[in-house]
Structure formats: C-alpha cells, structure tokens
Coordinates of C-alpha atoms in Angstrom, one line a residue:
Chain A
M1 CA 68.5 73.2 85.2
S2 CA 70.0 72.2 88.6
A3 CA 70.9 74.3 91.3
A4 CA 74.8 73.8 91.2
P5 CA 76.6 76.4 92.0
L6 CA 78.4 78.7 89.3
P7 CA 81.8 79.9 90.8
V8 CA 82.4 81.7 87.6
L9 CA 79.6 84.1 88.2
L10 CA 81.0 85.0 91.9
P11 CA 82.4 88.3 91.6
A12 CA 86.1 88.1 91.4
A13 CA 86.8 89.4 94.9
E14 CA 84.7 87.4 96.3
R15 CA 86.4 84.4 95.0
L16 CA 89.7 85.6 95.6
E17 CA 88.4 85.7 99.4
R18 CA 87.2 82.2 99.4
A19 CA 90.3 80.4 97.4
A20 CA 92.6 82.7 100.2
R21 CA 90.3 81.3 103.3
R22 CA 90.5 77.9 102.0
E23 CA 94.5 78.0 101.0
R24 CA 94.9 79.5 105.0
A25 CA 92.3 77.2 106.5
E26 CA 93.7 73.8 104.6
G27 CA 97.6 75.0 104.4
M28 CA 98.3 74.7 108.6
R29 CA 95.1 73.5 109.8
W30 CA 96.6 71.7 112.7
H31 CA 95.4 71.9 116.0
L32 CA 96.3 70.4 119.6
Q33 CA 93.3 68.7 121.3
A34 CA 92.3 67.6 125.1
S35 CA 92.3 64.3 123.8
H36 CA 96.1 64.4 122.8
G37 CA 96.8 65.8 126.3
M38 CA 95.1 62.7 127.6
A39 CA 97.0 60.4 125.7
L40 CA 100.6 61.9 126.4
L41 CA 99.3 61.7 130.3
V42 CA 98.5 58.2 129.8
L43 CA 101.9 57.5 128.0
F44 CA 103.7 59.3 131.0
I45 CA 102.2 57.2 133.6
V46 CA 102.4 54.0 131.9
G47 CA 106.5 55.0 131.6
C48 CA 106.7 55.8 135.3
G49 CA 105.0 52.2 135.9
I50 CA 107.3 50.2 133.7
A51 CA 110.5 52.5 134.6
Q52 CA 109.4 51.6 138.6
A53 CA 109.0 48.2 138.0
Q54 CA 111.7 47.4 136.0
G55 CA 114.4 50.1 138.5
G56 CA 114.0 47.2 141.4
A57 CA 113.9 48.4 145.1
D58 CA 117.4 49.7 145.5
K59 CA 117.0 52.6 142.9
P60 CA 115.3 55.8 143.6
S61 CA 111.8 56.2 142.9
V62 CA 111.2 57.4 139.0
V63 CA 109.2 60.6 140.4
D64 CA 111.9 61.5 142.7
T65 CA 114.6 61.1 140.0
L66 CA 112.1 63.3 137.7
L67 CA 111.6 66.1 140.4
K68 CA 115.7 65.9 140.8
W69 CA 116.2 66.9 137.3
T70 CA 113.4 69.3 136.7
P71 CA 115.1 72.3 137.2
V72 CA 117.9 71.4 134.8
L73 CA 115.0 70.4 132.1
A74 CA 113.3 73.6 133.0
K75 CA 116.1 75.6 132.2
G76 CA 116.2 73.9 128.8
F77 CA 112.7 74.9 128.3
V78 CA 113.4 78.6 128.8
F79 CA 115.7 78.1 126.1
N80 CA 113.3 76.7 123.9
L81 CA 111.0 79.3 124.5
A82 CA 113.6 82.0 124.1
I83 CA 114.6 80.6 120.6
S84 CA 111.0 80.5 119.8
F85 CA 110.4 84.1 120.5
L86 CA 112.9 85.2 119.2
A87 CA 112.8 83.0 115.8
M88 CA 109.1 84.0 115.6
A89 CA 109.7 88.0 115.9
I90 CA 112.8 87.9 113.2
G91 CA 110.3 85.8 110.8
T92 CA 107.5 87.8 111.2
V93 CA 109.1 91.0 110.6
A94 CA 110.7 89.5 107.6
G95 CA 107.6 87.7 106.6
F96 CA 105.6 91.0 106.8
F97 CA 107.7 92.9 104.3
L98 CA 108.0 89.4 102.1
G99 CA 104.4 89.2 102.3
A100 CA 103.9 93.0 100.9
A101 CA 106.3 92.6 98.5
R102 CA 104.4 89.5 97.1
I103 CA 101.6 91.9 96.1
S104 CA 103.8 94.6 94.7
L105 CA 103.2 96.6 91.4
M106 CA 106.5 95.8 90.1
A107 CA 106.9 92.5 88.5
P108 CA 110.6 91.9 89.6
V109 CA 109.9 92.2 93.2
R110 CA 106.9 90.3 92.9
G111 CA 108.6 87.5 91.5
G112 CA 111.6 87.6 93.8
A113 CA 109.1 87.4 96.7
W114 CA 107.5 84.2 95.2
V115 CA 110.6 82.3 94.6
T116 CA 111.7 83.1 98.2
I117 CA 108.8 82.2 100.0
N118 CA 108.3 78.8 98.0
F119 CA 111.8 78.0 98.4
F120 CA 111.8 78.8 102.0
R121 CA 108.2 77.4 102.7
N122 CA 109.0 73.9 100.8
A123 CA 112.3 73.4 102.4
P124 CA 112.3 71.1 105.2
W125 CA 113.1 73.1 108.6
L126 CA 115.7 70.6 109.8
V127 CA 117.5 71.2 106.3
L128 CA 117.3 75.1 106.6
L129 CA 118.6 74.4 110.2
F130 CA 121.5 72.5 108.9
Y131 CA 122.5 75.1 106.2
C132 CA 122.4 78.0 108.8
M133 CA 124.6 76.3 111.4
L134 CA 127.2 74.9 108.8
L135 CA 127.0 77.9 106.2
L136 CA 127.6 80.6 109.0
P137 CA 130.9 81.4 110.0
F138 CA 131.4 81.2 113.9
Q139 CA 132.8 84.5 114.2
V140 CA 133.3 87.4 112.1
K141 CA 135.7 90.2 111.8
V142 CA 134.4 93.7 112.0
F143 CA 137.4 96.4 112.0
G144 CA 139.8 93.8 113.7
T145 CA 137.4 93.1 116.4
T146 CA 136.4 89.3 116.4
I147 CA 132.8 89.0 117.3
P148 CA 131.5 85.6 117.6
I149 CA 128.6 84.2 116.4
P150 CA 127.1 81.6 119.2
D151 CA 125.5 78.5 117.5
W152 CA 122.0 79.2 119.2
T153 CA 121.7 82.5 117.0
K154 CA 122.8 80.5 114.1
A155 CA 120.0 78.3 115.0
T156 CA 117.1 80.7 115.6
L157 CA 118.3 82.1 112.1
G158 CA 117.8 78.9 110.9
L159 CA 114.4 78.4 112.4
A160 CA 113.1 81.8 111.4
L161 CA 113.7 81.6 107.8
P162 CA 110.8 79.1 107.7
V163 CA 108.7 81.2 110.1
M164 CA 109.2 84.2 107.3
A165 CA 107.9 82.2 104.4
N166 CA 105.1 81.2 106.4
V167 CA 104.5 84.5 107.8
A168 CA 104.7 85.8 104.5
E169 CA 101.9 83.6 102.8
I170 CA 99.6 84.2 105.9
V171 CA 100.0 88.1 105.1
R172 CA 99.8 87.7 101.3
G173 CA 96.5 85.7 101.8
A174 CA 94.8 88.0 104.5
I175 CA 95.5 91.3 101.7
Q176 CA 94.0 89.4 99.0
S177 CA 91.2 88.3 101.1
I178 CA 90.0 91.9 101.8
P179 CA 87.6 92.5 98.8
T180 CA 88.9 95.1 96.0
T181 CA 86.3 97.1 96.2
Q182 CA 88.0 98.7 99.2
W183 CA 91.2 99.4 97.5
E184 CA 88.9 101.2 94.9
A185 CA 87.1 102.8 97.0
A186 CA 90.0 104.5 99.2
D187 CA 91.6 105.1 95.3
S188 CA 88.7 107.3 94.4
L189 CA 88.9 109.2 97.7
A190 CA 92.8 110.0 96.6
F191 CA 94.5 108.0 99.0
T192 CA 98.2 107.1 97.9
R193 CA 99.0 103.4 97.3
R194 CA 101.1 103.3 100.7
Q195 CA 98.3 105.3 102.7
V196 CA 95.9 102.5 101.5
F197 CA 98.3 99.7 102.4
W198 CA 99.0 101.1 106.0
M199 CA 95.6 102.9 106.7
I200 CA 92.9 101.0 105.0
I201 CA 94.0 97.4 104.3
I202 CA 96.6 96.4 107.2
P203 CA 94.1 97.3 110.1
Q204 CA 91.5 95.2 108.5
C205 CA 94.1 91.8 108.0
V206 CA 95.3 92.0 111.4
K207 CA 92.3 90.3 112.4
R208 CA 92.2 87.6 109.9
M209 CA 96.2 87.1 110.4
L210 CA 96.2 86.4 114.0
P211 CA 94.4 82.6 114.3
P212 CA 97.2 81.3 111.5
W213 CA 100.0 83.2 113.0
M214 CA 99.7 82.2 116.8
N215 CA 98.8 78.6 115.3
L216 CA 102.2 78.8 113.4
Y217 CA 103.9 80.1 116.9
A218 CA 102.8 76.8 118.6
I219 CA 104.2 74.7 115.0
L220 CA 107.6 76.9 115.7
T221 CA 107.3 75.9 119.6
M222 CA 107.3 72.5 119.0
S223 CA 110.1 72.6 116.2
T224 CA 112.6 74.0 118.5
V225 CA 113.6 70.6 119.9
L226 CA 115.0 70.4 116.5
V227 CA 118.0 72.4 117.4
S228 CA 119.1 69.6 119.8
I229 CA 120.2 68.2 116.7
V230 CA 122.8 70.6 116.1
G231 CA 124.1 70.5 119.8
V232 CA 122.0 73.6 121.3
N233 CA 121.3 73.4 124.9
D234 CA 117.4 73.1 124.8
M235 CA 115.2 70.7 127.1
M236 CA 115.9 67.8 124.6
T237 CA 119.8 68.3 124.8
Q238 CA 119.2 68.6 128.6
T239 CA 117.3 65.3 128.6
Q240 CA 119.7 63.3 126.3
R241 CA 122.4 64.7 128.9
V242 CA 120.4 63.4 132.4
L243 CA 119.5 60.2 130.8
S244 CA 123.2 59.6 130.1
A245 CA 124.2 60.7 133.3
E246 CA 121.5 58.4 135.0
S247 CA 122.5 55.7 132.9
R248 CA 119.0 53.7 133.4
P249 CA 117.5 52.9 129.9
E250 CA 114.4 52.1 131.7
L251 CA 113.5 55.8 132.4
L252 CA 113.9 56.5 128.7
L253 CA 109.8 56.4 128.3
A254 CA 109.1 58.4 131.4
F255 CA 111.7 61.1 130.5
Y256 CA 110.8 61.7 127.1
S257 CA 106.8 61.7 127.6
Y258 CA 107.7 64.1 130.7
V259 CA 108.9 66.6 128.1
L260 CA 106.1 65.9 126.2
L261 CA 104.2 67.0 128.6
W262 CA 105.8 70.3 128.9
F263 CA 105.5 71.1 125.5
F264 CA 101.5 70.4 125.3
A265 CA 101.2 72.3 128.6
Y266 CA 102.4 75.1 127.1
C267 CA 101.1 75.0 123.4
Y268 CA 97.5 73.6 124.3
P269 CA 96.3 77.4 125.6
I270 CA 97.4 78.8 122.8
A271 CA 95.9 76.2 120.2
R272 CA 92.7 76.8 122.2
W273 CA 92.7 80.0 121.6
T274 CA 93.5 80.3 118.3
V275 CA 90.3 78.0 117.5
R276 CA 88.1 80.4 119.8
L277 CA 89.7 83.4 117.5
E278 CA 88.9 81.6 114.4
A279 CA 85.6 81.2 115.4
R280 CA 84.7 84.5 116.6
Y281 CA 86.0 86.3 113.5
A282 CA 84.4 83.6 111.1
V283 CA 81.0 85.1 112.4
R284 CA 82.1 88.6 112.4
Q285 CA 83.4 88.7 108.7
Chain B
M1 CA 77.9 129.9 76.6
T2 CA 80.2 128.4 79.9
T3 CA 82.8 125.8 79.0
P4 CA 81.6 122.4 80.5
I5 CA 83.3 120.7 83.5
V6 CA 83.3 117.3 82.6
E7 CA 83.7 116.4 78.8
C8 CA 84.2 113.1 77.3
H9 CA 84.8 112.8 73.6
D10 CA 84.6 109.8 71.3
V11 CA 85.7 107.4 74.4
H12 CA 86.5 103.9 73.6
L13 CA 87.5 101.0 75.8
S14 CA 87.8 97.2 75.6
F15 CA 88.5 94.5 78.2
G16 CA 90.7 92.0 76.2
T17 CA 88.4 91.3 73.1
S18 CA 85.1 92.5 74.6
E19 CA 84.4 96.2 73.8
V20 CA 82.9 97.9 76.5
L21 CA 82.5 101.8 75.6
K22 CA 82.4 102.2 71.7
G23 CA 82.7 105.8 71.2
V24 CA 81.0 107.9 74.2
T25 CA 80.5 111.3 73.7
F26 CA 78.8 113.8 76.0
S27 CA 79.5 117.0 78.3
V28 CA 78.4 118.1 81.7
N29 CA 78.2 121.6 82.9
K30 CA 79.2 123.0 86.4
G31 CA 76.1 122.3 88.5
G32 CA 74.5 120.3 86.1
V33 CA 72.8 116.7 87.1
V34 CA 73.1 114.1 84.3
C35 CA 71.6 110.6 84.8
I36 CA 73.0 107.5 82.7
I37 CA 70.3 105.1 82.2
G38 CA 70.3 101.8 80.2
P39 CA 70.0 98.1 80.4
S40 CA 73.0 96.4 82.5
G41 CA 76.3 95.9 80.3
A42 CA 76.0 98.7 78.7
G43 CA 79.2 100.0 80.4
K44 CA 77.5 102.8 82.6
S45 CA 79.5 102.2 85.6
T46 CA 82.5 101.6 83.4
L47 CA 82.1 105.1 82.1
L48 CA 82.0 106.4 85.7
R49 CA 85.4 104.9 86.4
C50 CA 87.1 106.2 83.7
I51 CA 85.9 109.9 84.5
N52 CA 87.8 109.6 88.0
G53 CA 90.8 107.4 86.1
L54 CA 90.2 104.1 88.0
V55 CA 89.7 102.5 84.6
P56 CA 92.4 103.9 81.6
I57 CA 90.7 104.4 78.3
N58 CA 91.9 103.1 75.0
Q59 CA 90.7 106.4 72.8
G60 CA 89.4 109.5 73.0
T61 CA 89.8 112.2 75.4
I62 CA 87.6 112.9 79.0
R63 CA 88.6 116.2 80.3
V64 CA 87.5 117.1 84.0
D65 CA 87.9 120.7 85.0
R66 CA 91.7 121.4 84.2
F67 CA 92.8 117.8 83.9
Q68 CA 93.1 116.0 80.9
V69 CA 92.0 112.2 82.6
H70 CA 92.9 110.2 79.3
A71 CA 96.6 111.7 79.9
L72 CA 97.3 111.0 83.3
K73 CA 100.1 108.7 84.0
T74 CA 101.5 108.8 87.4
D75 CA 99.6 108.2 90.8
A76 CA 100.3 111.4 91.8
E77 CA 98.5 113.2 88.7
K78 CA 95.5 110.9 89.5
I79 CA 95.5 111.8 93.1
A80 CA 95.4 115.3 92.0
L81 CA 92.2 114.4 89.7
R82 CA 90.6 112.6 92.7
K83 CA 90.5 115.3 95.0
E84 CA 88.1 117.0 92.6
V85 CA 86.4 114.3 91.8
S86 CA 84.6 111.7 94.3
M87 CA 82.7 108.7 93.9
V88 CA 79.5 106.9 95.5
F89 CA 79.6 103.1 95.0
Q90 CA 76.6 100.6 94.8
Q91 CA 78.0 98.4 97.9
Y92 CA 79.0 101.6 99.8
N93 CA 82.7 100.5 100.1
L94 CA 82.8 102.1 103.8
F95 CA 86.0 100.9 105.8
P96 CA 84.6 98.7 108.2
H97 CA 87.5 99.3 110.9
K98 CA 86.5 102.5 111.4
T99 CA 83.6 104.6 112.6
A100 CA 80.8 106.6 110.7
L101 CA 82.9 109.7 111.5
E102 CA 86.2 108.8 111.1
N103 CA 85.1 107.2 107.4
V104 CA 84.1 110.8 106.6
M105 CA 87.4 112.6 108.4
M106 CA 89.9 110.2 107.3
A107 CA 90.3 111.4 103.4
P108 CA 90.2 114.9 104.6
I109 CA 93.1 114.6 107.2
H110 CA 95.3 112.4 105.9
V111 CA 95.0 113.3 102.0
L112 CA 94.3 116.9 101.9
K113 CA 96.2 117.2 105.3
E114 CA 93.5 119.5 106.8
D115 CA 93.4 120.7 110.1
P116 CA 91.9 117.8 112.0
K117 CA 89.7 120.0 114.4
E118 CA 88.2 121.8 111.3
V119 CA 87.7 118.2 109.7
R120 CA 85.3 117.4 112.6
E121 CA 83.7 120.4 112.7
R122 CA 82.7 119.6 108.8
A123 CA 82.1 116.1 109.3
V124 CA 79.6 116.5 112.0
A125 CA 78.0 119.1 110.1
L126 CA 78.2 116.6 106.9
M127 CA 76.5 113.6 108.9
T128 CA 73.8 116.0 110.4
K129 CA 73.1 117.0 106.9
V130 CA 72.6 113.2 105.7
G131 CA 70.3 113.3 108.8
L132 CA 73.0 110.5 110.9
A133 CA 74.0 112.8 113.8
N134 CA 73.4 110.3 116.1
K135 CA 75.4 107.6 114.2
Q136 CA 78.6 109.1 114.2
D137 CA 80.3 106.7 116.3
A138 CA 78.6 103.9 114.9
Y139 CA 80.9 100.9 112.8
P140 CA 79.5 100.3 109.3
G141 CA 78.7 96.6 110.5
E142 CA 76.1 98.4 112.8
L143 CA 74.5 100.7 110.3
S144 CA 71.7 99.7 107.8
G145 CA 72.6 99.8 104.1
G146 CA 70.5 102.9 103.5
Q147 CA 72.8 104.5 106.7
Q148 CA 75.9 103.2 105.2
Q149 CA 75.2 104.5 102.1
R150 CA 74.3 108.1 103.4
V151 CA 77.7 107.9 105.3
A152 CA 79.3 107.1 102.5
I153 CA 77.9 110.1 100.1
A154 CA 79.3 112.3 103.5
R155 CA 82.6 110.9 103.1
S156 CA 82.7 111.5 99.7
L157 CA 81.4 115.6 100.5
A158 CA 84.0 115.8 103.0
M159 CA 86.7 116.1 100.3
R160 CA 84.6 119.3 98.9
P161 CA 84.6 117.7 95.4
E162 CA 83.8 119.8 92.1
V163 CA 82.0 116.4 90.8
M164 CA 80.1 113.7 92.4
L165 CA 79.7 110.5 90.5
F166 CA 76.9 108.3 91.6
D167 CA 77.5 104.4 90.5
E168 CA 73.9 102.7 91.0
V169 CA 73.6 104.0 94.8
T170 CA 70.5 102.8 95.2
A171 CA 70.6 99.5 93.7
A172 CA 71.4 97.4 96.9
L173 CA 69.1 98.9 98.8
D174 CA 65.4 98.1 99.8
P175 CA 62.7 100.4 98.1
E176 CA 62.2 102.5 101.6
T177 CA 65.6 103.2 102.3
V178 CA 66.0 104.1 98.6
K179 CA 64.2 107.4 99.7
E180 CA 66.2 108.4 102.5
V181 CA 69.7 108.2 99.8
L182 CA 67.7 110.1 97.1
N183 CA 66.6 112.7 99.3
A184 CA 70.5 113.4 100.4
I185 CA 71.8 113.1 96.7
K186 CA 68.6 115.7 96.2
Q187 CA 69.8 118.3 98.4
L188 CA 73.1 118.1 97.1
A189 CA 71.9 118.8 93.2
L190 CA 70.1 121.7 94.4
D191 CA 73.0 123.0 96.6
G192 CA 74.4 123.1 93.0
M193 CA 76.9 120.3 93.2
T194 CA 77.7 118.8 89.4
C195 CA 76.5 115.1 89.6
I196 CA 76.6 112.4 87.6
L197 CA 74.6 109.2 88.3
V198 CA 74.3 106.2 87.0
T199 CA 70.6 105.1 88.2
H200 CA 67.3 102.7 87.8
E201 CA 65.5 105.1 89.4
M202 CA 63.4 106.7 86.5
R203 CA 61.3 109.1 88.7
F204 CA 64.2 110.6 90.4
A205 CA 66.1 111.3 86.7
R206 CA 62.8 112.6 85.7
E207 CA 62.4 115.0 88.9
L208 CA 66.1 115.9 89.3
A209 CA 68.3 115.6 86.0
H210 CA 68.9 118.4 83.8
E211 CA 70.0 115.9 81.1
V212 CA 69.1 112.0 80.6
I213 CA 71.6 110.1 78.4
F214 CA 70.2 106.3 77.8
T215 CA 73.1 104.0 76.3
D216 CA 73.1 100.8 75.2
G217 CA 75.7 98.7 74.0
G218 CA 78.3 100.8 75.0
K219 CA 77.1 103.9 73.1
I220 CA 74.9 106.6 73.8
V221 CA 71.5 106.1 72.1
E222 CA 69.7 109.3 73.0
S223 CA 70.2 112.1 75.3
A224 CA 68.1 114.8 75.8
P225 CA 66.1 116.9 79.3
P226 CA 64.1 114.3 81.1
A227 CA 60.6 115.6 79.8
E228 CA 61.6 115.0 76.5
L229 CA 63.4 111.8 76.7
F230 CA 60.6 110.2 78.8
D231 CA 57.7 111.7 77.2
H232 CA 58.9 111.7 73.6
P233 CA 61.7 109.3 72.9
K234 CA 63.0 109.4 69.4
Q235 CA 65.0 106.3 69.1
E236 CA 63.4 102.9 68.8
R237 CA 65.9 101.1 71.4
T238 CA 64.9 104.1 73.7
K239 CA 61.0 103.4 73.5
A240 CA 61.7 99.5 73.7
F241 CA 63.8 100.3 76.9
L242 CA 61.6 102.7 78.4
S243 CA 58.3 100.8 77.8
Q244 CA 59.9 98.0 79.8
V245 CA 60.9 99.9 82.8
L246 CA 58.2 102.7 83.4

C-alpha cells in the first residue's frame, strides 16, 4: 500500500475546515510586497526625470509642481479613505448577517443568501458601481421634504455591495472552519442555537476572519479610485484636473506614479500586518 | 421495584442505507452505573447521542426521567432534556476561547440563568473536586489531555444533571492520564450519579459498573453484572470479544 493520503477517511469536520481554509487562502491571496513599492519608486523617479528633461529650463521644476498640488491631491486622498471606511463598515455589517444567513437552518434563507452572495461576488465592481450611480435617484421625497442623494453616497453604496458579498464568504468560511464538535458540545450543554452562535462560534471566528478581512480592506481602498470614473472628487479625479490645468503632458507619468505611491504607502503596512497575523494564527490553530 | 431513570425500548436508527442500531432495549436505574462495551462500529457512541437527543431515532422509544426523548420535536424541548442529561466527549470539546473556569461556569449562568456568584463558587468547588484547583485560569490549549477531560467533566457536572453520559472519554488519553480521569468518574459514581459509559477500559467496567452491556452490530448481544459477564459469558460472540481484549 502506498502512503497516499486517504481524504475520505478524515473526519468530516477536519475536511471541511481544510476546504474552507484553502478556499479562503486561494480566493483572495494577494499581498503587497516591498518589491512592488521599490518598482513604483523607480517608476516615479523615471517619470520625474522624463518630465524634467522634456519640460525645458523655462518651466518650474517637476518637484515644485508636485509639491504645489500635493494639498489638493491629499484632499482627494482623504475622500478615498472616507469612502473606503464607509463602504467597509456598511459591507461588513451587511456581510456578517448575509454570511450567517448562509448557514441558516431554513432552506429559503440559505438559498437566498447563496444567490445574493454569488451575484455580488462575481459581478465586476465597476458594473455594480455604475448600477448604483444610474439606478438610484439623485433625490428622494419624504413627506414633502426633498432629500438629495449626493453622488458619493451612491458610489459608497456601489462599493459596499461587493464588499458585503466578500465579507459574507469570509464569515461563512470561518464559521464552517470551527469543528462541528463545538456545536455538539454546546448543544449537549443545553445552549440555544442563538447562544451557541454568538457565545461560542463567533468569538472563535474573529481571529480567523481578521486577516482576510484586512486584505479585503486593502483591495477596497485601491478600488476606491473607480469612483473617479463616475465623477466623484477623489484623488484620481483631482489628478486629472491638475493635469489639465497644468496642460503639460510630460507630467503624466510623474503625477500618476505619485498617486500610486500614496496608495502604496497606505496599503502596504496593512498588507504586512495581515501577513503577520495570518502567520501567527496559523501556528496557534 | 423502582422505575428506571433511563429506558430504551427497541431503538432503531439508520444513516441512509446503513443500519446503525437494530433494536436496542435496556434500562438504567437511578444511581446506576452502566458500561457499554463492544467493537468499533457497534453503534455505542450513536446510542449515547440518541439518549440526549443529539441524534433523532427512527423507531422505538427512549425515555429519560419525564422526557419521551423520541417524541421531542422543538429545540426548546430538547434543551429541557439536556439540562438533565450531560455528556462528556472523547475529544473533550472544551471551548478554546474561554478559561477552564469560564468553561465550567458558562452553561449554568447562561442556560440555567443562575446567579454568577453562586455558580462561581460551585465551579471552583468542582475544579477542586477534579483536582484542578490551580488550573482555573488556564486556557484549554495550555492543559494536557487528561486535564482538559477533567475540566470537561466538571463542566458537565456544573449543570447538576440527573444522568451523565461518557463517550469513550479515555480513548484519546495516554495510559498514565487515563487513571486521573477514571478516578474522577469513580468519585461521581460513588456519589450516586447515574452514569452511562461507553468504554474500552475493561478493568474499570468490572470494578465500578452495576451492569455491563456488550453490543455488536447495532444489537445488544449480552448484558449482565460485570462479574458474570466477564467471567462467565454466555454468548459465543461475547467470549470471542473478551478473549481479544482481556
């Protein structure tokens, strides 16, 4: 007999746990690395060099121009962050309940959650964003009062939808990675299903959910620049405006790689921290 | 003649096409200690899970005290039953995110809604009883298998059950730690707790059980007081099994 593993013989719980872990790992295994940052930096320096060489002596230096516009760009960046926080908060709360619905004992709830998750997880982010921008009204009338819905709220909602579906998958994976014997033990101590869920299963899930959740946040932050396409004043939009105001095409590479560096500087620490957490929890599990 | 506290009659159960229990009938008196022995796959563990309603049966009746277990439908009914029937598992199944003492205190506080102060006192006493007074604040991951299993026993006892079920509780332990767990159970049995144990510890069964049930292939082959079953088995199958394990 060869020493080939016999997965069928593994206890079901262990098999489920492995499947869930593999799925989580492969589904969104995407981490920023220091080399990415170095490449960006090189790109930025080259961009500045090109701009300086082409600009001629009579124009202000590239570095001066960048510094001049940095406050404007930073304002746009703050907007990106605000959208990312909001979308993440909305997506996390909605996704948590959607993920819990995915393991409901009631088949219609389970099925509905499955359809919702798969729809929003597989639809392209940009498409969802456009749907939200175009299908939601620009104002609603409640009891005669007109409440405007600004574009950025619609954009935030558009980004929150795919976040919700991804969070739901993270939650479901984490719940199913808890051995079924924990449910059995809690059941036999006469806990209600709700108590088991909130007091025994979820507290154990938090650790396992944190790394993929943070990874999702980093992805979301980088995706917030999509809102520039639908006309929200984020860093990307500001950059376009600055460039058209300067009307110096040679600045293009310098400015866009500058924007990239900002996002890298924000997301890289998150990515590193995620990797560290993953390693730590992998050992302890 | 007292009425038994646990009564199983003609219990049948199948998972899909495989029949696990094929008509099991036995009863346990209050304060009785019954050991269920038999080869793997005989349905021993499944039988225990049927008694506390974790696994619903297909046919027959199970009564525990005032509960008709086979007729329990809702979660609320099952919860009422499980307040009186506690179970200890082979793999301990402690809650890893809570300390040993919290594991013991959780169910009485949140299920029985008892006063946390009283529960704490009781839990400390139980931890002392199982010999782990100094491990109250340790997390399950920091305890040895034998210690974890003793916490699991204390956790079940904290519910003040009428009946305790033990599912091969020493099977995952090394021979030295088996003894500390068995001593804890022995103490319980001597205190008059009704115990149903699935076990491979023949010496323990012989010493402590009032009745030993030998099962094979989903049926009870033979049941008798330990002295009789171990020394003078009547069935050929029992003899064959005992000659293998003794």
